CSV table of C-alpha atoms and ligand atoms in Angstrom, one decimal:
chain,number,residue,atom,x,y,z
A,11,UNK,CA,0.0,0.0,0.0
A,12,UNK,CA,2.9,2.8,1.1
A,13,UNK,CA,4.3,1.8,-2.5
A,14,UNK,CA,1.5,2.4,-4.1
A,15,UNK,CA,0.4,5.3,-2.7
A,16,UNK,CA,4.1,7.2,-3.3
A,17,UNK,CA,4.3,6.0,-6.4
A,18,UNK,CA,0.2,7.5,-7.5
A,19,UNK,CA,1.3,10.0,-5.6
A,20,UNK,CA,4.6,11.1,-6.5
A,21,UNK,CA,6.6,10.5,-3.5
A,22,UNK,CA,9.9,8.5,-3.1
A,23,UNK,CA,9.8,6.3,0.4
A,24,UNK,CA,12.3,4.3,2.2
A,25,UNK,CA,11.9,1.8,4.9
A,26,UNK,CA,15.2,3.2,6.8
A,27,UNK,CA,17.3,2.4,10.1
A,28,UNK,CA,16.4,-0.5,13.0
A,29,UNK,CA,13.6,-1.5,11.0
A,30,UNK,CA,15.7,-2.6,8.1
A,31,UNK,CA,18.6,-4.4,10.5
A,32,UNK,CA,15.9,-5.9,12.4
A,33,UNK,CA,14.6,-7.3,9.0
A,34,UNK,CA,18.1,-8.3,8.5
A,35,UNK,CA,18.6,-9.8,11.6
A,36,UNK,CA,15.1,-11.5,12.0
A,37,UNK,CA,14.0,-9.8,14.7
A,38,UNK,CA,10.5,-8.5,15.3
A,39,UNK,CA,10.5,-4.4,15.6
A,40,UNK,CA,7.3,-2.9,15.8
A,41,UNK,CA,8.6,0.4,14.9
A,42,UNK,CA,8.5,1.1,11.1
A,43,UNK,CA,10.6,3.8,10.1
A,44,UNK,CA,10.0,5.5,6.6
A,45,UNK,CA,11.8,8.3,5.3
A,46,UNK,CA,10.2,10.8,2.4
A,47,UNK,CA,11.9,12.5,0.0
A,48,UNK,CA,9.4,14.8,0.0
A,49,UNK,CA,7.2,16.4,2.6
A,50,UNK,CA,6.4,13.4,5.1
A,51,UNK,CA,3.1,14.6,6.8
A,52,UNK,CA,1.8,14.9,3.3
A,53,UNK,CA,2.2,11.5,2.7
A,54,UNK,CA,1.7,10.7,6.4
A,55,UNK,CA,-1.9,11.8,5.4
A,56,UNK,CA,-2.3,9.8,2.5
A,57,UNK,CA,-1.5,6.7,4.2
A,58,UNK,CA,-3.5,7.3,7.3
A,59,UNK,CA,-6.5,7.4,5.1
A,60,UNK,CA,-6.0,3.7,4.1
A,61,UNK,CA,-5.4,2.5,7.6
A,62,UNK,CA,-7.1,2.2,10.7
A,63,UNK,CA,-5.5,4.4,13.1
A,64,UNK,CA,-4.3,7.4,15.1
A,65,UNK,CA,-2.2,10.1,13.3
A,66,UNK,CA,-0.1,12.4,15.2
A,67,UNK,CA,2.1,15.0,13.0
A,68,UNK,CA,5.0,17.5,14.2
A,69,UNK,CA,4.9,19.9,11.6
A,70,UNK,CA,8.5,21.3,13.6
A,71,UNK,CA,10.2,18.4,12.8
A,72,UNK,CA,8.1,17.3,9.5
A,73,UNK,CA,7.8,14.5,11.1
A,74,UNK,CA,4.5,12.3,11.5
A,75,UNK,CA,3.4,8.9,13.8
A,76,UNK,CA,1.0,6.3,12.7
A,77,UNK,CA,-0.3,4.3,15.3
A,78,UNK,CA,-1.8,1.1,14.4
A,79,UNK,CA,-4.6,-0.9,16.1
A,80,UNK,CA,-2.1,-3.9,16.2
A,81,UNK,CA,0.1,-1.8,18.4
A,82,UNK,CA,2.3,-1.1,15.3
A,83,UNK,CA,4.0,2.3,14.5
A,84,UNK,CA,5.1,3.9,11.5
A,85,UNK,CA,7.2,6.8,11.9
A,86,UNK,CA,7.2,9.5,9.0
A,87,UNK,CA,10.5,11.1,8.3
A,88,UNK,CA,11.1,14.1,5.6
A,89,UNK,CA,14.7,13.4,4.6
A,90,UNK,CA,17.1,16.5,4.9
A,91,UNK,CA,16.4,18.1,1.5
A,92,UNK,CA,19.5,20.2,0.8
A,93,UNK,CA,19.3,23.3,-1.7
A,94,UNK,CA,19.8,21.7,-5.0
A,95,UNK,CA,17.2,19.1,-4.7
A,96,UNK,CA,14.1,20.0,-6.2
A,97,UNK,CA,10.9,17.8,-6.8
A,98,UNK,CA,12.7,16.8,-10.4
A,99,UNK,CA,16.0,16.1,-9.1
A,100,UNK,CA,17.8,13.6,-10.9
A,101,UNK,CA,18.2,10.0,-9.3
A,102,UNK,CA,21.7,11.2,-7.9
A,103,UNK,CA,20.8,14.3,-6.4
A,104,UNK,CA,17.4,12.1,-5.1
A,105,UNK,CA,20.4,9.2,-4.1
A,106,UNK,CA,22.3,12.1,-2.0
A,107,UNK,CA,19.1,13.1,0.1
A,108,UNK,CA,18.8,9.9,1.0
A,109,UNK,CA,22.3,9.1,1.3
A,110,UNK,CA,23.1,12.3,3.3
A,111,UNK,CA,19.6,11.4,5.7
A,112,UNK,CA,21.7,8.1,6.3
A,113,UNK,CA,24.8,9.5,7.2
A,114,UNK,CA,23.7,11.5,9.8
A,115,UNK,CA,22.4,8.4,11.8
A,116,UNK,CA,24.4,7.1,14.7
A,117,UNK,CA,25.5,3.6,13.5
A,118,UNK,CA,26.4,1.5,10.0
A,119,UNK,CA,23.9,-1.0,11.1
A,120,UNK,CA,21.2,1.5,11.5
A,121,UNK,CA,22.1,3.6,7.9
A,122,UNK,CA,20.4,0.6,5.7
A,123,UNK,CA,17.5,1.5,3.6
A,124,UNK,CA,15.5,-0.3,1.5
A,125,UNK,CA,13.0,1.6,-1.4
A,126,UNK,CA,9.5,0.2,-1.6
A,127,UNK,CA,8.4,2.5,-4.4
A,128,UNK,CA,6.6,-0.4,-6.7
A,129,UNK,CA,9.2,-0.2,-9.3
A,130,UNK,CA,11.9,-0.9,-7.5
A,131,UNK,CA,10.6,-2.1,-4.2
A,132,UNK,CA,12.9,-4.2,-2.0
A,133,UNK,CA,16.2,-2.5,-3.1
A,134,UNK,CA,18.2,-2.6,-0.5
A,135,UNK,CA,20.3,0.6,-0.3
A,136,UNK,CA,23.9,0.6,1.7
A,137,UNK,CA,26.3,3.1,1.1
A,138,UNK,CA,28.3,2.3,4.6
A,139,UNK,CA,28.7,-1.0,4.7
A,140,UNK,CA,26.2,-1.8,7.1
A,141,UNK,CA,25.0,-5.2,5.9
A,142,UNK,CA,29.1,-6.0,6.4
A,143,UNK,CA,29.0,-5.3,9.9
A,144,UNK,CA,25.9,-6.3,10.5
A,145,UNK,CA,27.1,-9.9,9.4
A,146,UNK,CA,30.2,-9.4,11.5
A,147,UNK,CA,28.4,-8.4,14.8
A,148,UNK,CA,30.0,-4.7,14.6
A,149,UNK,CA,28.8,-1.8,16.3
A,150,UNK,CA,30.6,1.1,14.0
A,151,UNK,CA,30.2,4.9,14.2
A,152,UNK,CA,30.5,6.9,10.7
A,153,UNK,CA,32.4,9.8,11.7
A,154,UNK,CA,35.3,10.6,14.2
A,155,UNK,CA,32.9,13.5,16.0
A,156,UNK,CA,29.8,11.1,16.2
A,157,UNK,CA,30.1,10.9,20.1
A,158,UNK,CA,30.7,14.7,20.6
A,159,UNK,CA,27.8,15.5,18.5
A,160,UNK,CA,26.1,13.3,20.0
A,161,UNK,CA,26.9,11.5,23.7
A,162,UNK,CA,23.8,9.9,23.9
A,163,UNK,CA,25.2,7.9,21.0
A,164,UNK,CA,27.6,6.1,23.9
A,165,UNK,CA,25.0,4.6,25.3
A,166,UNK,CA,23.1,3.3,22.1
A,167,UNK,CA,26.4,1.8,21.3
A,168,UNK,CA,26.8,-0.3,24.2
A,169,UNK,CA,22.7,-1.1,24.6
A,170,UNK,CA,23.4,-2.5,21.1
A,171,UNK,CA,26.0,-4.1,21.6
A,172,UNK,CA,24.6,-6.5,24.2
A,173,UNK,CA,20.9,-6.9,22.9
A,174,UNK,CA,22.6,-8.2,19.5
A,175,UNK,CA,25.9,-9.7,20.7
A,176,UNK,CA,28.1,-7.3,19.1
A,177,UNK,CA,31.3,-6.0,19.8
A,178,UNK,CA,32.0,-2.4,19.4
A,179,UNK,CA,35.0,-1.9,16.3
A,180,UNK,CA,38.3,-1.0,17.8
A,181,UNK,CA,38.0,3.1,16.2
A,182,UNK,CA,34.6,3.5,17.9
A,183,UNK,CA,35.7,2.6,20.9
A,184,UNK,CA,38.7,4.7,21.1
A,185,UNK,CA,36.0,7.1,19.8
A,186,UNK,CA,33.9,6.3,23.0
A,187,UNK,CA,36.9,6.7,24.9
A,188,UNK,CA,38.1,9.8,24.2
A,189,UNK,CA,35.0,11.7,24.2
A,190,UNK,CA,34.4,10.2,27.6
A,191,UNK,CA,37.7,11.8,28.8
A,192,UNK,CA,37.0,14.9,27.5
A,193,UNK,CA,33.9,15.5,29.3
A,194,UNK,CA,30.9,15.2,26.8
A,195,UNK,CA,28.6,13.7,29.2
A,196,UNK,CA,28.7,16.8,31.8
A,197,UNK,CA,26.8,18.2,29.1
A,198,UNK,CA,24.3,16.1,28.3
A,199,UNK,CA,20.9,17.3,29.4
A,200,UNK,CA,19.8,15.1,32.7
A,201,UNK,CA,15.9,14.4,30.8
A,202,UNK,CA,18.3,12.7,27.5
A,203,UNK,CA,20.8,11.0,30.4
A,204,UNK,CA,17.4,9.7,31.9
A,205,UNK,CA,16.0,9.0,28.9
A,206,UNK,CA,18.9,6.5,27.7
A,207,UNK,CA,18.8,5.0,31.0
A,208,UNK,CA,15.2,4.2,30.5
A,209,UNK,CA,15.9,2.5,27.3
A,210,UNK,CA,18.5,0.2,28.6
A,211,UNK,CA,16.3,-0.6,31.9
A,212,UNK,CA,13.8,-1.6,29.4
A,213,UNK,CA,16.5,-4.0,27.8
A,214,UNK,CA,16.4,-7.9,28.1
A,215,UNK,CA,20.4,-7.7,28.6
A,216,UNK,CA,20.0,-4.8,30.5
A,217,UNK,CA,22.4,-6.1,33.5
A,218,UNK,CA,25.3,-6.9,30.9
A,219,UNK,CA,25.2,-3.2,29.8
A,220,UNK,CA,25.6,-1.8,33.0
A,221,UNK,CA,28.6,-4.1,33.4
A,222,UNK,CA,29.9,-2.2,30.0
A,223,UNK,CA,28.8,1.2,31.2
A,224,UNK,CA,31.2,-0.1,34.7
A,225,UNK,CA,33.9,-1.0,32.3
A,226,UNK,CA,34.4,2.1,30.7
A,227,UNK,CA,33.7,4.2,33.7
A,228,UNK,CA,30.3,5.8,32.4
A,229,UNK,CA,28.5,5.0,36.0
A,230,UNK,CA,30.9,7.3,37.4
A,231,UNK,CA,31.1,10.3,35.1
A,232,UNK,CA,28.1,10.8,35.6
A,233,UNK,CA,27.5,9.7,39.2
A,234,UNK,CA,30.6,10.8,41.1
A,235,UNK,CA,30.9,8.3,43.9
A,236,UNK,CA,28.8,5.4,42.5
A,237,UNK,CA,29.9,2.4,43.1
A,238,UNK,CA,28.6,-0.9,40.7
A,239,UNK,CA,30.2,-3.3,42.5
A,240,UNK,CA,30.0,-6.8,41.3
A,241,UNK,CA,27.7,-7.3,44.2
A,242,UNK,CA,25.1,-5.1,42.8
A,243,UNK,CA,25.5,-6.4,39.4
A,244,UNK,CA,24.3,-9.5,40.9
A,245,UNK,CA,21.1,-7.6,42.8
A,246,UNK,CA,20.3,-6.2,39.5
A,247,UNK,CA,20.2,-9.4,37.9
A,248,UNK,CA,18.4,-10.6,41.1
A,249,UNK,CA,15.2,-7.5,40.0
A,250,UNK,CA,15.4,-8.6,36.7
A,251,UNK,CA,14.6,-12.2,37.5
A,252,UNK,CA,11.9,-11.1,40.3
A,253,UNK,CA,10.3,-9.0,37.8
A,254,UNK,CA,10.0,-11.8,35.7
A,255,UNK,CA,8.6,-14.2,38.1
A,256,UNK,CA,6.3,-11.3,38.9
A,257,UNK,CA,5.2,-10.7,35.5
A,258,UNK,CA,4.6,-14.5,35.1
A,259,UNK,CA,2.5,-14.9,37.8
A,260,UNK,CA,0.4,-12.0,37.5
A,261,UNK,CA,-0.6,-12.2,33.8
A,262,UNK,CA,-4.1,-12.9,33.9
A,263,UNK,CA,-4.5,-10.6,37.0
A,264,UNK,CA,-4.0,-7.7,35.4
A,265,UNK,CA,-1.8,-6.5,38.7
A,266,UNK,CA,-0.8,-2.8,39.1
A,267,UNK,CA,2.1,-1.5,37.2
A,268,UNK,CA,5.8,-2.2,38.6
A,269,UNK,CA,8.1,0.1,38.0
A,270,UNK,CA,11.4,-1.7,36.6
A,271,UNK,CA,13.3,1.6,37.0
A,272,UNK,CA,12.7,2.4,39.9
A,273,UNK,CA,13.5,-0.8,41.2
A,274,UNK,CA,17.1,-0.2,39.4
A,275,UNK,CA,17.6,3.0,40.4
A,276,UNK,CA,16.8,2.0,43.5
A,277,UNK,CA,19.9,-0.7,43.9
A,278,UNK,CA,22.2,1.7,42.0
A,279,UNK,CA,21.7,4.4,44.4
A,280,UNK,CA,21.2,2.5,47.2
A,281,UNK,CA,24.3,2.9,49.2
A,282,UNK,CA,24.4,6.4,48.8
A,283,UNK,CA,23.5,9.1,51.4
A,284,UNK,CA,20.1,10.4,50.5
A,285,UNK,CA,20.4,14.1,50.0
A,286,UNK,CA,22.8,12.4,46.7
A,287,UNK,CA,20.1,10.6,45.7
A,288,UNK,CA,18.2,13.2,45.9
A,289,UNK,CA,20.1,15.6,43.7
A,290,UNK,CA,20.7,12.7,41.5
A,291,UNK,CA,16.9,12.0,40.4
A,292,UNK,CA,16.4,16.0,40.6
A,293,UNK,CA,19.4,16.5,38.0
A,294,UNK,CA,17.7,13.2,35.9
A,295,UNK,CA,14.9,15.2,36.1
A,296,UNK,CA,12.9,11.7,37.1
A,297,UNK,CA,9.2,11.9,38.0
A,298,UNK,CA,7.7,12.5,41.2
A,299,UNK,CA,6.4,9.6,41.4
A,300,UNK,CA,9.1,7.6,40.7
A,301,UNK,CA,11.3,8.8,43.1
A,302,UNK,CA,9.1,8.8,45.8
A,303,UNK,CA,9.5,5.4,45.0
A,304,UNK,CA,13.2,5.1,44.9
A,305,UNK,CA,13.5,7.0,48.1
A,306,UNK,CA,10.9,4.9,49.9
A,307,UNK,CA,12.8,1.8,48.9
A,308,UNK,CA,16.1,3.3,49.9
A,309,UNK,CA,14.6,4.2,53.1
A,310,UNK,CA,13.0,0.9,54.1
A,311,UNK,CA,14.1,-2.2,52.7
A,312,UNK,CA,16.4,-2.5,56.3
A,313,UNK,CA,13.9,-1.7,58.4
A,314,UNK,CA,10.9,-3.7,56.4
A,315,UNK,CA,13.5,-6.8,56.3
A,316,UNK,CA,14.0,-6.7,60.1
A,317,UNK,CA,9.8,-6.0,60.7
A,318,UNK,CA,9.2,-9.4,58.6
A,319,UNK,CA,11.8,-11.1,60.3
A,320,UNK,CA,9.7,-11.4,63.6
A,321,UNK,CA,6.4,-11.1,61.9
A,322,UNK,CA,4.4,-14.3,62.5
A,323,UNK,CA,1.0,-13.7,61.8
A,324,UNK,CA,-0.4,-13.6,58.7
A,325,UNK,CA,-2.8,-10.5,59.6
A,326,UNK,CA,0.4,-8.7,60.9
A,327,UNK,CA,2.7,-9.3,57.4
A,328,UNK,CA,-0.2,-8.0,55.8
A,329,UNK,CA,-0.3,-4.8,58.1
A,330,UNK,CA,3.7,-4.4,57.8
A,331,UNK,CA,3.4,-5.0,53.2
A,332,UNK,CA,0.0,-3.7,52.6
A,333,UNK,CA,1.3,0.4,52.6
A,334,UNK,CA,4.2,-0.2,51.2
A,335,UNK,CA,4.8,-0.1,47.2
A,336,UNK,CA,5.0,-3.4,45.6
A,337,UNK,CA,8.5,-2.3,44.0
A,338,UNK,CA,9.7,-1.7,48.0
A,339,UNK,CA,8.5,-5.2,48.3
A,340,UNK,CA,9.8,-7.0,45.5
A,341,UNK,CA,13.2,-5.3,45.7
A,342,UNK,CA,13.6,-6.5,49.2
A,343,UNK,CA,13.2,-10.0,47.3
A,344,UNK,CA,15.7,-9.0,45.2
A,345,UNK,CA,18.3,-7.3,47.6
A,346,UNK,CA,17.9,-9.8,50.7
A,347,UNK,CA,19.3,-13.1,51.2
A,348,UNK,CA,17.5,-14.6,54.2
A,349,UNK,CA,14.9,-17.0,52.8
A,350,UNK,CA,12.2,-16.8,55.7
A,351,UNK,CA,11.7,-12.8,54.8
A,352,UNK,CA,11.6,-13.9,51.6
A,353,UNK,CA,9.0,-17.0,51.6
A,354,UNK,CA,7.3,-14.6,54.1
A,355,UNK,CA,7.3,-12.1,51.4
A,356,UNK,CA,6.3,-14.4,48.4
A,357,UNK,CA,3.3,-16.1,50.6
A,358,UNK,CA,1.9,-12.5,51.1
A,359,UNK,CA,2.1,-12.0,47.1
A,360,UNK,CA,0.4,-15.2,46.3
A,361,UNK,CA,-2.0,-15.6,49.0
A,362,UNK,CA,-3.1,-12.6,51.0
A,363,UNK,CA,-2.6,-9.4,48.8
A,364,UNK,CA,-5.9,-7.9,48.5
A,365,UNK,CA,-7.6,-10.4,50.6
A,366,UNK,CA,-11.1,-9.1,52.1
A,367,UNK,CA,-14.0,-10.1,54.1
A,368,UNK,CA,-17.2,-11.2,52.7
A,369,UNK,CA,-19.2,-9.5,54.7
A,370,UNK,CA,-20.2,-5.9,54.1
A,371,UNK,CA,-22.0,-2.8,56.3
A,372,UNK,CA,-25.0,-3.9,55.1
A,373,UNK,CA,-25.2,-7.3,57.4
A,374,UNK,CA,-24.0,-5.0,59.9
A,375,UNK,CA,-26.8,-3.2,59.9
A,376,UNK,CA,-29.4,-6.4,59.9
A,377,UNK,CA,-27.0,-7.2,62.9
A,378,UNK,CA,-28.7,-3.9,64.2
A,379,UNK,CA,-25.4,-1.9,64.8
A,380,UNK,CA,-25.5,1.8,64.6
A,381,UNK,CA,-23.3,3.2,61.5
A,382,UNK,CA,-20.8,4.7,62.1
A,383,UNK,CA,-16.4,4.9,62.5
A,384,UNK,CA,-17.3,1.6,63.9
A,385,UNK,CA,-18.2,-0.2,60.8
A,386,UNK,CA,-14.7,0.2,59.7
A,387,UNK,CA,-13.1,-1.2,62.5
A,388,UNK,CA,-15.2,-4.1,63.2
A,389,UNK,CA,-14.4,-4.9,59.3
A,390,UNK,CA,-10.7,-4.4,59.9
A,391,UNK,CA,-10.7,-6.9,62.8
A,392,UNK,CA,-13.0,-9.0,60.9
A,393,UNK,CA,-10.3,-9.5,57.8
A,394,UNK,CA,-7.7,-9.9,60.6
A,395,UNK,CA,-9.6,-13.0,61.8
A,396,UNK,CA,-9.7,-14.1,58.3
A,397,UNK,CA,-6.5,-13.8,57.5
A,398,UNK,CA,-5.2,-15.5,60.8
A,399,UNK,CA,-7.6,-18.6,59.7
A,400,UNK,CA,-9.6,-17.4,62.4
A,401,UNK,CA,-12.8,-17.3,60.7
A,402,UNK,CA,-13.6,-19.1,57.3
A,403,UNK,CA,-17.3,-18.8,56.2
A,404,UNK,CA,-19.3,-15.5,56.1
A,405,UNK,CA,-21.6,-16.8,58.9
A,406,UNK,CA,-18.5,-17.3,61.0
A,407,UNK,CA,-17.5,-13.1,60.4
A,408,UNK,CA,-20.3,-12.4,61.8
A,409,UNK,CA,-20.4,-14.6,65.0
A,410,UNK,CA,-16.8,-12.6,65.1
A,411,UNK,CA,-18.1,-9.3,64.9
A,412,UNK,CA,-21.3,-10.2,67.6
A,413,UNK,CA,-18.5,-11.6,69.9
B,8,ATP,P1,15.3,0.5,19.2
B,8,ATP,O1,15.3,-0.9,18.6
B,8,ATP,O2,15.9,0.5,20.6
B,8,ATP,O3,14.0,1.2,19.1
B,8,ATP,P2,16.1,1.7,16.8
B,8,ATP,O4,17.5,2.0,16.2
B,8,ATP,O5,15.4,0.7,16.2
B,8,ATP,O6,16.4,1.3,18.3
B,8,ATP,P3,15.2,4.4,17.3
B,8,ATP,O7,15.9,4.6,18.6
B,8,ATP,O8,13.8,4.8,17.3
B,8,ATP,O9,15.1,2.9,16.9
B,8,ATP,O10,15.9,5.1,16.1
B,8,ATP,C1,15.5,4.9,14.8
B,8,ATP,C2,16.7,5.2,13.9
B,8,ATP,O11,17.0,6.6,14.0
B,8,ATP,C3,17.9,4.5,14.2
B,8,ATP,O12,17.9,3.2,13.6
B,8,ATP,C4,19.0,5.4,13.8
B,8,ATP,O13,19.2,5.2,12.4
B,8,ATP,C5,18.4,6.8,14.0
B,8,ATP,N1,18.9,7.3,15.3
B,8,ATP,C6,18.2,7.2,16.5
B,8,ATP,N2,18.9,7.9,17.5
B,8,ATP,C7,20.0,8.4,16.9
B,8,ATP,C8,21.1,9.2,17.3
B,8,ATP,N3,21.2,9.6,18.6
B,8,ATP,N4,22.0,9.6,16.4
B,8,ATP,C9,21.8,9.3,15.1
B,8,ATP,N5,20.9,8.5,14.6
B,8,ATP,C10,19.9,8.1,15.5
């Protein structure tokens, strides 16, 4: 369909970047990325007429987002026109729009293109031997200043770099080196620093890239003081794998949201002192919520470790759980060894999390008490008694609550 309407239409359109070496590499990307040789929202338009779903254009960037039912977007790029192309440009001066659109992307792997006009759909277009490195495993910038232009690059490279397996060419990472040394990240914005952070939380290999990031000393450019100890590589692997279990066992449920970084954040930052942490999610610009997160599960998990520790009761490990935020919970999974806080800690997430009573103020009432603040303790004591096996049928809450 995209061919066919560029070519009714007139325009020349490229599927372009980690689309293509996904393709390559056989990996699903739900992310299409098109670039137009022409004016993209244009075409955005046309497109978004033929399929079912939500169009969102940035006229500053003429740039444009298709959202699909399926969960599928297509991203609408206008290729950096330069002053000699015109809309009857010859196929090389077409070529170099394209070509020069591709150059200014971060990585050879990511500069492959492929035309799906009709008439020559499926040409694959490579003009820096990206399909070469993307059979060698190689992670390779274009240009000497890449990482200076660009720091954030750094971090796509190593994210990269351990989602596919690759190693990072020898040049690049003398590139990465260098611009390290010179300072470039001090002047990265703190919402892009957060913002690549995000994106390799989000990663399946996530842990291995913070072991590169270690390596070359990133953690502590830009976190003075921060320690990744091998120890916390270890925790970090430890939230991964809770998370997982978590996810697992909750798929039907349709449980709250967990935050996964704030669950890293939190074991990054743990062992510093809090007005650090502080300033640290204030200069990463990190939501509000999110770090009242971070700071609550900073501030407890010693002191919610050594409550469950003596807790025996099942109505008292809810009372000591039930306030806290599930990533506080499950990060004391994570970050704590002792296996009775532990199976104390699972039991509570597989048996009594949002446990109630059956009754309700209404058989209060037939009961013939008076409404009132009352209600809401009698129920509280009620649940206890449930929870503590005390009382199993509804008939039996309310011989409880007449008691
Ligand atoms: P992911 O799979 O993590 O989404 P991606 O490369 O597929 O990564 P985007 O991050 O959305 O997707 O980027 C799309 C394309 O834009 C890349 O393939 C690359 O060509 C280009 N690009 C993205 N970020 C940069 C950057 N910082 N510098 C240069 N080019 C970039």
């Amino acid at each position: 369909l995209i061919g066919q309407k560029a070519d009714k239409e007139g325009f020349k359109v490229y599927g372009v970047g980690g689309f293509i070496r996904d393709l390559l590499l056989g990996k699903d990307n739900l992310d299409i990325d098109l670039v137009i040789e022409q004016d993209a929202i244009s075409f955005a338009k046309l497109v978004s007429k033929h399929l079912n779903g939500d169009l969102k254009t940035f006229s500053q960037f003429q740039t444009a987002r298709l959202t699909l039912r399926s969960g599928t977007r297509i991203d609408f790029a206008t290729a950096r026109i330069e002053y000699y192309a015109f809309p009857a440009a010859s196929p090389e001066v077409e070529e170099s729009t394209i070509k020069q659109d591709l150059y200014r992307r971060d990585f050879t792997i990511n500069t492959l293109a492929v035309e799906l006009n009709c008439n020559s759909f499926g040409k694959l277009l490579d003009f820096f031997g990206g399909t070469k490195d993307l059979k060698k495993g190689v992670i390779r910038v274009l240009y000497n200043l890449s990482f200076v232009e660009d720091p954030t690059r750094i971090f796509r490279a190593i994210r990269f770099e351990s989602r596919f397996n690759f190693n990072i060419e020898e040049q690049t990472l003398i590139f990465i080196k260098n611009s390290l040394e010179t300072g470039v990240l001090d002047k990265l914005p703190g919402e892009r620093l957060y913002e690549e952070l995000r994106n390799i939380v989000d990663e399946d290999e996530a842990v291995n890239t913070f072991r590169r990031m270690d390596e070359l000393g990133i953690f502590t450019k830009i976190f003075p003081n921060l320690n990744v100890s091998q120890d916390k590589l270890v925790k970090l692997q430890n939230i991964y794998d809770i998370l997982n279990w978590y996810e697992r066992e909750n798929k039907q449920k349709q449980e709250k949201f967990v935050s996964k970084e704030a669950m890293v954040f939190s074991c990054l930052l743990q062992d510093q002192p809090l007005p650090i942490i502080s300033s640290i999610l204030e200069r990463l610009k990190v939501p509000q919520k999110i770090r009242d997160v971070i700071i609550t599960t900073v501030k407890e998990t010693e002191s919610l470790s050594s409550k469950l520790e003596y807790t025996e009761k099942n109505s008292e490990l809810v009372q000591n759980l039930e306030e806290i935020p599930l990533e506080t919970i499950l990060f004391v999974l994570a970050d704590k060894e002792n296996q009775k806080i532990k199976n104390k800690i699972y039991y509570y997430l597989e048996e009594l999390i949002g446990a109630g009573v059956s009754i309700t103020g209404e058989d209060l009432k037939t009961l013939g008490i008076k409404p009132g603040p009352v209600y809401k303790t009698a129920l509280e004591e009620v649940r206890k008694a449930r929870l503590d096996g005390l009382v199993t049928t509804p008939e039996e809450e309310l011989e409880y609550v007449l008691d």
